[in-house]
Coordinates of C-alpha atoms (C1' of nucleotides) in Angstrom, one line a residue:
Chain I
X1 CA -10.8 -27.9 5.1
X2 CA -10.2 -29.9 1.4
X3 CA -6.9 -31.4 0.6
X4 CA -6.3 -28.6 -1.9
X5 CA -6.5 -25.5 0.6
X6 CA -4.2 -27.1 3.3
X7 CA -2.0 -28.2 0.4
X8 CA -2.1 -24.2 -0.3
X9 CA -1.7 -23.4 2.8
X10 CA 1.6 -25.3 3.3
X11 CA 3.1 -24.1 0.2
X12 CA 2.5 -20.5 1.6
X13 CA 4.6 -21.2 4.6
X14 CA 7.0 -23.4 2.8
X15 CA 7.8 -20.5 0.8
X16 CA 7.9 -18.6 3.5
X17 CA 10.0 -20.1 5.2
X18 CA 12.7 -20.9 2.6
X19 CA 12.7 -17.0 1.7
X20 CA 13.3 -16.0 5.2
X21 CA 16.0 -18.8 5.5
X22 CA 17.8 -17.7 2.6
X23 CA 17.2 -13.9 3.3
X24 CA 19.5 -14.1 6.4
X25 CA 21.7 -16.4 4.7
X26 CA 22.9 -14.6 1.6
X27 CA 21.2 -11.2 2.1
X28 CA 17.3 -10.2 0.5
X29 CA 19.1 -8.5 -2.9
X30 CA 21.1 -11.5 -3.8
X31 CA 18.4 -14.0 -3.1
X32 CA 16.2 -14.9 -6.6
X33 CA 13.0 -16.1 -7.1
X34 CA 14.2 -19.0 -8.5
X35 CA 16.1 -19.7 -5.8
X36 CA 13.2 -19.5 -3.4
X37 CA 11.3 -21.9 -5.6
X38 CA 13.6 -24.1 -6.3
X39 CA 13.8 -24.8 -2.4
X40 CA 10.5 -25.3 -2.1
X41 CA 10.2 -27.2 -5.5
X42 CA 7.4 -25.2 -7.1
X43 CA 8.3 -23.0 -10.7
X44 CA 8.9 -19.3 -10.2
X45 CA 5.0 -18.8 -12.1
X46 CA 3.9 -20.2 -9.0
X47 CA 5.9 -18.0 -6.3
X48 CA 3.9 -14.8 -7.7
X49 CA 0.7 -16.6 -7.4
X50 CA 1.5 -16.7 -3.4
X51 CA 2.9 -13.7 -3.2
X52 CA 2.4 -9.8 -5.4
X53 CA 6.3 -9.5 -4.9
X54 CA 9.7 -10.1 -3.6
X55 CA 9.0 -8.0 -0.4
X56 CA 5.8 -9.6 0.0
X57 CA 7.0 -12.6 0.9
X58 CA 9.4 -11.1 3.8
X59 CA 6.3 -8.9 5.1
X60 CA 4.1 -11.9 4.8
X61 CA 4.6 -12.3 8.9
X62 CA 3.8 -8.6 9.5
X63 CA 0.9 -8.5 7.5
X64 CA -0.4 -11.5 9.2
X65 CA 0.3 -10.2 12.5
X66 CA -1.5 -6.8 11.8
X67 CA -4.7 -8.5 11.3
X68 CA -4.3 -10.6 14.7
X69 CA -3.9 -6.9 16.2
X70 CA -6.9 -5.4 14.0
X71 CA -8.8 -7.7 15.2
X72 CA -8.2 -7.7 18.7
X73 CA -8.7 -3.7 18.2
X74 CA -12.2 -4.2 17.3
X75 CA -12.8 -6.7 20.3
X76 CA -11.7 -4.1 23.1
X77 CA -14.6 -2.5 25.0
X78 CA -15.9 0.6 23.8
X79 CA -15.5 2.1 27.0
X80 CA -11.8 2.5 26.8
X81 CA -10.4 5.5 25.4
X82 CA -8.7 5.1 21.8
X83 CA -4.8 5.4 22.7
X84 CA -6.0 2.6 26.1
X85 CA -7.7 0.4 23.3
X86 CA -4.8 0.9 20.8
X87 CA -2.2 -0.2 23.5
X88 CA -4.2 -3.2 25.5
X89 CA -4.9 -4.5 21.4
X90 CA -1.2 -4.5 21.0
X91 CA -0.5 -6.1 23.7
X92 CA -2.9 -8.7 23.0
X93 CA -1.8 -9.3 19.7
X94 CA 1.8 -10.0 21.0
X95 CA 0.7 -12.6 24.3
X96 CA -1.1 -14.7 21.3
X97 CA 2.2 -15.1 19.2
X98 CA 3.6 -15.7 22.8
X99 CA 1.5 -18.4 23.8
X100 CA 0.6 -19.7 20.1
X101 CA 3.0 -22.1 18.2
X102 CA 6.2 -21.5 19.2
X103 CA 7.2 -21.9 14.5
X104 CA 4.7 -19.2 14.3
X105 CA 6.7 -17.3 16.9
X106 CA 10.5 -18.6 15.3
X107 CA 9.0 -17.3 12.0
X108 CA 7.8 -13.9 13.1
X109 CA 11.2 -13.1 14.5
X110 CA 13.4 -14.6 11.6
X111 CA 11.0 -12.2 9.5
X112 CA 11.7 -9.2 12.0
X113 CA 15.3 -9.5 11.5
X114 CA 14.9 -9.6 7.9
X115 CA 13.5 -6.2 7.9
X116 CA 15.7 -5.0 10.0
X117 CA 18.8 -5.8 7.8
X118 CA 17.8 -4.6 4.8
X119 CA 16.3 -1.1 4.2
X120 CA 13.8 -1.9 1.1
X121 CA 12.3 -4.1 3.6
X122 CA 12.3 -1.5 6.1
X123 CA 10.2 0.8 3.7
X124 CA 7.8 -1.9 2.9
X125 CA 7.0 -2.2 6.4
X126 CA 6.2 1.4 6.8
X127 CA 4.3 1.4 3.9
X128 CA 2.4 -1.4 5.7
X129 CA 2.2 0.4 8.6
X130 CA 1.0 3.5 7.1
X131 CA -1.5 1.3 4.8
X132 CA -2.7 -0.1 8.3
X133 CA -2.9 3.6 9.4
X134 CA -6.1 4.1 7.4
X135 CA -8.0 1.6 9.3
X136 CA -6.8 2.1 12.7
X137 CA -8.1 6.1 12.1
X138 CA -11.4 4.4 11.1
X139 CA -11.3 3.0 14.9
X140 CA -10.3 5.8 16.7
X141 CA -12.7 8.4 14.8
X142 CA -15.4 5.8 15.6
X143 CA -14.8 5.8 19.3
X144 CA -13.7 9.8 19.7
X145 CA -17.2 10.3 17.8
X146 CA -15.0 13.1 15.1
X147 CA -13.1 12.2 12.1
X148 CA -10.7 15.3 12.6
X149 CA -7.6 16.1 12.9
X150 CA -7.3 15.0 16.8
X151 CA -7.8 11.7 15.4
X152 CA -5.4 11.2 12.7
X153 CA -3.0 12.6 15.8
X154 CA -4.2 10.0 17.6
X155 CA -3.2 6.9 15.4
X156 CA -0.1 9.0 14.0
X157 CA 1.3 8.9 17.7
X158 CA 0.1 5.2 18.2
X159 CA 2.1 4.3 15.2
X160 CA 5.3 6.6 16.2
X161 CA 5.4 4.5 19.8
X162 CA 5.1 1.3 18.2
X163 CA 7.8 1.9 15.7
X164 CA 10.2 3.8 18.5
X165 CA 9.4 0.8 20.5
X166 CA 10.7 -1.6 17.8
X167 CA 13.4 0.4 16.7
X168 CA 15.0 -0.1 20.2
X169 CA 14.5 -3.3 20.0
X170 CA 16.8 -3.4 17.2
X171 CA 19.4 -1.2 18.6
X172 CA 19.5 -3.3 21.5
X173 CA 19.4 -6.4 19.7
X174 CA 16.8 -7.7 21.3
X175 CA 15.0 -10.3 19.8
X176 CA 12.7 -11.8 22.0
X177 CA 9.4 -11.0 22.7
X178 CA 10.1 -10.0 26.3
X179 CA 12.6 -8.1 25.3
X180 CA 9.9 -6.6 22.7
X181 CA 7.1 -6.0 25.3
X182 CA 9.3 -4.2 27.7
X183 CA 10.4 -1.4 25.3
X184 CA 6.7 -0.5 24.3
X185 CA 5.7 -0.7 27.5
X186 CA 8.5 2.2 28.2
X187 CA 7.5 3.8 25.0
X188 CA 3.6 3.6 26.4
X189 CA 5.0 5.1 29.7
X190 CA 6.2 7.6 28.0
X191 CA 3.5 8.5 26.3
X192 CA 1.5 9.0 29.3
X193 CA 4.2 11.4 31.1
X194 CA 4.0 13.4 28.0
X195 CA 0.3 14.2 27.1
X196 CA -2.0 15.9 28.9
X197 CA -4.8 14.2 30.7
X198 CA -7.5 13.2 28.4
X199 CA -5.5 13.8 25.0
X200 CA -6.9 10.7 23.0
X201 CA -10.7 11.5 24.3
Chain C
X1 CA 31.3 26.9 -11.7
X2 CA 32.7 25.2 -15.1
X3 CA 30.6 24.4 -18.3
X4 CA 31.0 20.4 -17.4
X5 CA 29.3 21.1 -14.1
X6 CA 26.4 23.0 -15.1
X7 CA 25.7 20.6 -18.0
X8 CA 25.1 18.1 -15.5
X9 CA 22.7 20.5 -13.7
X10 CA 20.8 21.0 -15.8
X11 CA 20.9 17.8 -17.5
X12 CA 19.5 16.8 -14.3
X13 CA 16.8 19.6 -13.4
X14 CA 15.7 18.7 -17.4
X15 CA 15.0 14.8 -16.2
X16 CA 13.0 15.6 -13.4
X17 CA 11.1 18.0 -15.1
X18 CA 10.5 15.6 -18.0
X19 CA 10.3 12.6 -15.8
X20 CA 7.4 14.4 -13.7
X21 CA 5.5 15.9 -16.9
X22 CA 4.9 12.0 -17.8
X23 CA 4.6 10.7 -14.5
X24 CA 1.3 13.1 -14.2
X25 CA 0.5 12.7 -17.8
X26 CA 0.2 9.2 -18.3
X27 CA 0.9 7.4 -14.9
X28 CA 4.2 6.8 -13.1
X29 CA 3.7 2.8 -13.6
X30 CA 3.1 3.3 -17.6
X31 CA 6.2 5.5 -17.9
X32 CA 9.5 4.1 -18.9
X33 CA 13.0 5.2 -18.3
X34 CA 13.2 5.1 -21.9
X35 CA 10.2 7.8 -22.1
X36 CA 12.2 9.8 -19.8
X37 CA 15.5 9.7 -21.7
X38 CA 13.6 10.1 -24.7
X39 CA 12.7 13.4 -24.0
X40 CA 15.6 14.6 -22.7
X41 CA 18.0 13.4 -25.4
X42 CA 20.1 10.9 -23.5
X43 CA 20.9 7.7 -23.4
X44 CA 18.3 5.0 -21.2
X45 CA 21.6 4.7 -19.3
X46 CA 22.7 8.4 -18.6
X47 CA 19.3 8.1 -17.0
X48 CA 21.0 5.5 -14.4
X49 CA 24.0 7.7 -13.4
X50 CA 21.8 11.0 -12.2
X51 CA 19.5 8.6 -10.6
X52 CA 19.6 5.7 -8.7
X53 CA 16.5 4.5 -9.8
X54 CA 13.3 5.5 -11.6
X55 CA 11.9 6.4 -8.0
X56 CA 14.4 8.3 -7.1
X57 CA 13.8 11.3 -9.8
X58 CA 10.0 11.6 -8.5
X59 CA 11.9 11.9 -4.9
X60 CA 14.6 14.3 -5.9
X61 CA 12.9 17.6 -5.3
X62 CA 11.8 15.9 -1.4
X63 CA 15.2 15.3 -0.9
X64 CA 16.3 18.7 -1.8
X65 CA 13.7 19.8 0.1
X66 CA 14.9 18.0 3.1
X67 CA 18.3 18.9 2.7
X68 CA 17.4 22.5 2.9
X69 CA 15.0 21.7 6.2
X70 CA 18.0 20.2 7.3
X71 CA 20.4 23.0 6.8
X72 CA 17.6 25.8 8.2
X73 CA 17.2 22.8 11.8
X74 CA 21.5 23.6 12.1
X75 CA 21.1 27.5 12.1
X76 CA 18.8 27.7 14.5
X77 CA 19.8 29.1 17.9
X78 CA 20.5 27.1 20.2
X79 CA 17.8 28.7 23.2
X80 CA 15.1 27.3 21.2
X81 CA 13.8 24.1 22.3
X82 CA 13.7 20.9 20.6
X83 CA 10.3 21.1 19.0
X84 CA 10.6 24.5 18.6
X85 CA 13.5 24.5 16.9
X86 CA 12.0 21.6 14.3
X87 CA 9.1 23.7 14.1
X88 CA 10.8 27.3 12.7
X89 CA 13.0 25.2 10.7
X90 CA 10.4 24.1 8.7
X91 CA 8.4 27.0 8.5
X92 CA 11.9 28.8 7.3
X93 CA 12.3 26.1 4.8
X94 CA 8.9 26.5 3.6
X95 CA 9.2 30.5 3.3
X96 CA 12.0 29.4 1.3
X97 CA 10.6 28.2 -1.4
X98 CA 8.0 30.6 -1.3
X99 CA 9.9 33.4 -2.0
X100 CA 12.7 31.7 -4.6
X101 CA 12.7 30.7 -8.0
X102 CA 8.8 30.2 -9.4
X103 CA 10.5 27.2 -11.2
X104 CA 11.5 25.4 -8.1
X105 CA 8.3 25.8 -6.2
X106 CA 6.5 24.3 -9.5
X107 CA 8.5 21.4 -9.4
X108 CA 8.0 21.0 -5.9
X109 CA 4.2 20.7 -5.8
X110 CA 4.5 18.7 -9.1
X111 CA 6.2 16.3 -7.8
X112 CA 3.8 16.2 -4.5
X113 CA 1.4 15.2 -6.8
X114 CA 2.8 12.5 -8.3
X115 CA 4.1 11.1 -4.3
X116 CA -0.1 12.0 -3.8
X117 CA -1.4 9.8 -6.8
X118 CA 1.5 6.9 -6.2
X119 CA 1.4 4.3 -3.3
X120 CA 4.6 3.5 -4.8
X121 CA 6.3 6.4 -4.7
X122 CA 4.1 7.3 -1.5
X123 CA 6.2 4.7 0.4
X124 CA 9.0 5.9 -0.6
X125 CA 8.9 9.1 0.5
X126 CA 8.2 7.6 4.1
X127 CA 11.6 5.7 3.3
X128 CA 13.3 9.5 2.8
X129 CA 11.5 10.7 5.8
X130 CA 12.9 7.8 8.5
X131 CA 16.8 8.1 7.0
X132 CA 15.8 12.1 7.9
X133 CA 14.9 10.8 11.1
X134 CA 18.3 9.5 11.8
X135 CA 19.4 13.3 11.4
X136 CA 17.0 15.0 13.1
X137 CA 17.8 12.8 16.1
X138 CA 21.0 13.7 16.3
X139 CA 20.0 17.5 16.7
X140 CA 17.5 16.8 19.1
X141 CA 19.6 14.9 21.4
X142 CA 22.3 17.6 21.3
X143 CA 19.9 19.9 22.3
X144 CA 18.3 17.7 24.8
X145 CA 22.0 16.8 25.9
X146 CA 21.0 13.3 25.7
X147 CA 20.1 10.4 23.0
X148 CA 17.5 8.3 25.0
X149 CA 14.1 7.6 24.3
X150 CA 12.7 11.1 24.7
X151 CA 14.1 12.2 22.4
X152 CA 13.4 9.5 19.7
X153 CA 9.8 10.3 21.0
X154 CA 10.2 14.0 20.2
X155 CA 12.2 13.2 17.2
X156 CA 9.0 10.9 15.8
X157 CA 6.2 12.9 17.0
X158 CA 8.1 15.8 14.6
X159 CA 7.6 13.2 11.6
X160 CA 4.0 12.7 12.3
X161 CA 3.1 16.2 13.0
X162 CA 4.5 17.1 9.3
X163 CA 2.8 13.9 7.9
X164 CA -0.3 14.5 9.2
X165 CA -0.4 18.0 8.2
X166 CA 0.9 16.8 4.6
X167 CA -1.5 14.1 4.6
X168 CA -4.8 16.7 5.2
X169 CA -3.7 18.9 2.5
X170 CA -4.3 15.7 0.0
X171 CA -7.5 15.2 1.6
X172 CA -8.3 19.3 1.0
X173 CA -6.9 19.3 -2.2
X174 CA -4.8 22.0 -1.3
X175 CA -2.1 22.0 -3.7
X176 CA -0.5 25.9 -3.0
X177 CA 2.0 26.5 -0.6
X178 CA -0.1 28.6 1.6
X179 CA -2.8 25.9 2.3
X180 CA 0.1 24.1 3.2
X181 CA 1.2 26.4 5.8
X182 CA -2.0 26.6 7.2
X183 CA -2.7 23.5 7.9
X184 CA 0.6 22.6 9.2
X185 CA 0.4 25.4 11.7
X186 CA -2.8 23.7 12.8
X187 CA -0.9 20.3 13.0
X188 CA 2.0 22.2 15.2
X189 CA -1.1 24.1 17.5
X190 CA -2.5 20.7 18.2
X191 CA 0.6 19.6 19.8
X192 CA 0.9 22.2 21.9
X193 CA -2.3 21.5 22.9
X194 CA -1.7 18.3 23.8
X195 CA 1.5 18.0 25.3
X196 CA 2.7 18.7 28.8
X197 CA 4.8 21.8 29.0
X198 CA 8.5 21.4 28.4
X199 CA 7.6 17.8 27.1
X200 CA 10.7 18.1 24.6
X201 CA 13.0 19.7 27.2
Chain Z
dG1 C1' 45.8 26.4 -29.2
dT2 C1' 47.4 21.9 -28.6
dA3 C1' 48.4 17.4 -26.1
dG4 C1' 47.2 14.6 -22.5
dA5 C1' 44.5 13.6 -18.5
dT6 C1' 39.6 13.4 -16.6
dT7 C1' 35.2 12.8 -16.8
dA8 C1' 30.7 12.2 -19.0
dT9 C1' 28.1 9.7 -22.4
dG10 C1' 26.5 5.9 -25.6
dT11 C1' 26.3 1.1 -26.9
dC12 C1' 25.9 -3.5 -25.8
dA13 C1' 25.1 -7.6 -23.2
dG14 C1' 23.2 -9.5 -19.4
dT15 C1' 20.5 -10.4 -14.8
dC16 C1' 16.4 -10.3 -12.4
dC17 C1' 11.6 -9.1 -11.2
dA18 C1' 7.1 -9.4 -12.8
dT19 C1' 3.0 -10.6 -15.9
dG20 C1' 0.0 -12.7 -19.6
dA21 C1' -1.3 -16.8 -22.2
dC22 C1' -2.0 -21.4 -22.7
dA23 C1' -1.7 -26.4 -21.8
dG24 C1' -1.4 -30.1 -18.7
dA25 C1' -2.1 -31.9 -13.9
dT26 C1' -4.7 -32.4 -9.7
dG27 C1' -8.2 -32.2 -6.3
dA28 C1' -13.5 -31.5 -5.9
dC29 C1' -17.9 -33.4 -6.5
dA30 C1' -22.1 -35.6 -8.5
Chain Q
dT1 C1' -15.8 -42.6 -13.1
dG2 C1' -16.4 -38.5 -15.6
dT3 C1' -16.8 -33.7 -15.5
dC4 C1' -15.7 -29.4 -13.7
dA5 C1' -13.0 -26.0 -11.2
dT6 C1' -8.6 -24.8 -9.8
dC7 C1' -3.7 -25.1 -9.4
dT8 C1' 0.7 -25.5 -11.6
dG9 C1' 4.4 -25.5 -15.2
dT10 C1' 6.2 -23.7 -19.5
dC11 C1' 7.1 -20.2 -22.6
dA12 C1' 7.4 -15.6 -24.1
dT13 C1' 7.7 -10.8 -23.1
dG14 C1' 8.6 -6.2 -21.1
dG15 C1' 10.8 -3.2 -18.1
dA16 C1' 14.3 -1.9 -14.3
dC17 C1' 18.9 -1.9 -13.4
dT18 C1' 24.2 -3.0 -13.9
dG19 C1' 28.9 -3.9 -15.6
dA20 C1' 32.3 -3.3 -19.3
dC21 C1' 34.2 -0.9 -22.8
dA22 C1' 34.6 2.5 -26.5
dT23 C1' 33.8 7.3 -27.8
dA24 C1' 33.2 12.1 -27.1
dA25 C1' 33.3 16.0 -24.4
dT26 C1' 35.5 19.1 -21.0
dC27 C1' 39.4 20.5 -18.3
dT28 C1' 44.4 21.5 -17.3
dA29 C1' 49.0 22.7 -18.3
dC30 C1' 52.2 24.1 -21.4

DNA sequence: GTAGATTATGTCAGTCCATGACAGATGACA
DNA sequence: TGTCATCTGTCATGGACTGACATAATCTAC
């Protein structure tokens, strides 16, 4: 890797950083651009290079972390069925920011509180989610063997769980990652109380 | 009612109907607030003090929409349960606008397009949908007599079902009221396929 | 119907987000 | 070292949104 990309690279999470700092400091709506890169001592120009937008920058964590889970979504065996995959991927994704760098970690919950606290963030993240949606039907569809409407009920309830999971998280102010596995893992039990064997086949 | 207050009516029936003749025209990105004024005669800033903001006229006929879902969810008797309740309230809400003005159900499925053709506006929409949440939760504990994590499950799964069903009539193309139906009755017979009985009790 | 209180509207100035264009700086590479 | 690609800063611009204040419309009481 060339002195240019890490250079790139550190900017991104300088920025980052400083945005995420400053959001919980002063609020997201009365935090400006300027301010962000001024901290990080790069011209405002440059800030929309990194990032499309103002929310961008405070989803930047959740995007990344959707890819880690993606991914680990296409590594489960196909012989699991596609709510088991959907769930053993998620939990995958979070024991990797558990065991990875413990900034990574710091950052990922600095950004989850920023969301939290401020409801255009909120949105954002559901848009993200939603956007995600798409590709996580593309999973499920491929492993049920029908693009149908059982499908898209499939991911719709994977993505109700996770977000009931989370949103306990907030209400309990739980902000560890513990704390975060333990309420989807009641949310998951749920899940299997309430459907009918075989539902996600 | 007194000439001042329905000025203001239909001052503001007039911008959405303007706003959403552009928005489908030309794009809701390449429309101003100026456009929108424009047409309807007042100032950019009159514009500001019907509407929050520029997507907020593209989401007033949803909200309406959801106010009246959420006034059909309180007058339903109290035997029903949870999900059933959700259920009939929006199927009343939808017979609702069925059988009322012609005008109001035109607006409606107008502005469904424009949510349809607008990630923006898309997201937001999911934005309106969660603060809903918030409101529907409280009638599903009070009918569950409790607020745990049941019934944010039952609560969510609601959400899903209706954006799921939403989300195939943009895939059929089904732009009528009666497709719409149809396809969220399927959405609603799914569930009930695949839930354990009394899972919302 | 007229005076005075309320409320809606228009005008103006200003902030901030976001983007295009161009020039200068910096790392990549032969 | 020189050339090229790429990154960055500067400048100018447009559009969303807001506060302040003056004007105009409606409402209320007499």
């Amino acid at each position: 890797m060339g002195l240019r990309e890490r250079k790139k690279l550190k900017t991104r999470v300088a920025l980052i950083d400083a945005a995420l700092d400053l959001f919980l400091e002063q609020g997201y709506e009365s935090t400006t651009i300027d301010q962000i890169a001024a901290a990080v001592d790069v011209s405002p120009r440059t800030f929309f290079r990194y990032f499309g937008s103002k929310e961008d920058v405070a989803l930047a964590p959740a995007t990344d972390a959707q890819d880690v889970f993606l991914s680990e979504l296409h590594d489960r065996p196909g012989t699991e069925s596609p709510f088991t995959a959907l769930a053993q991927a998620m939990r995958a994704a979070v024991a990797l920011l558990r065991d990875g760098e413990p900034e990574d970690k710091q950052r990922f919950l600095k950004a989850r509180q920023v969301v939290e606290a401020t409801p255009t963030i909120f949105a954002g993240q559901m848009r993200l989610m939603l956007a995600n949606e798409q590709r996580i039907l593309e999973e499920v569809a491929r492993r049920r063997g029908a693009d149908d409407l059982r499908s898209q009920f499939v991911t719709a309830t994977f993505t109700s769980t996770i977000r009931v999971g989370l949103e306990n998280c907030t209400l309990e102010e739980l902000s560890d990652l513990d704390g975060m596995t333990k309420r989807l893992e009641d949310t998951f039990a749920l899940v299997d109380e309430l459907m009918v064997a075989g539902w996600d086949r």
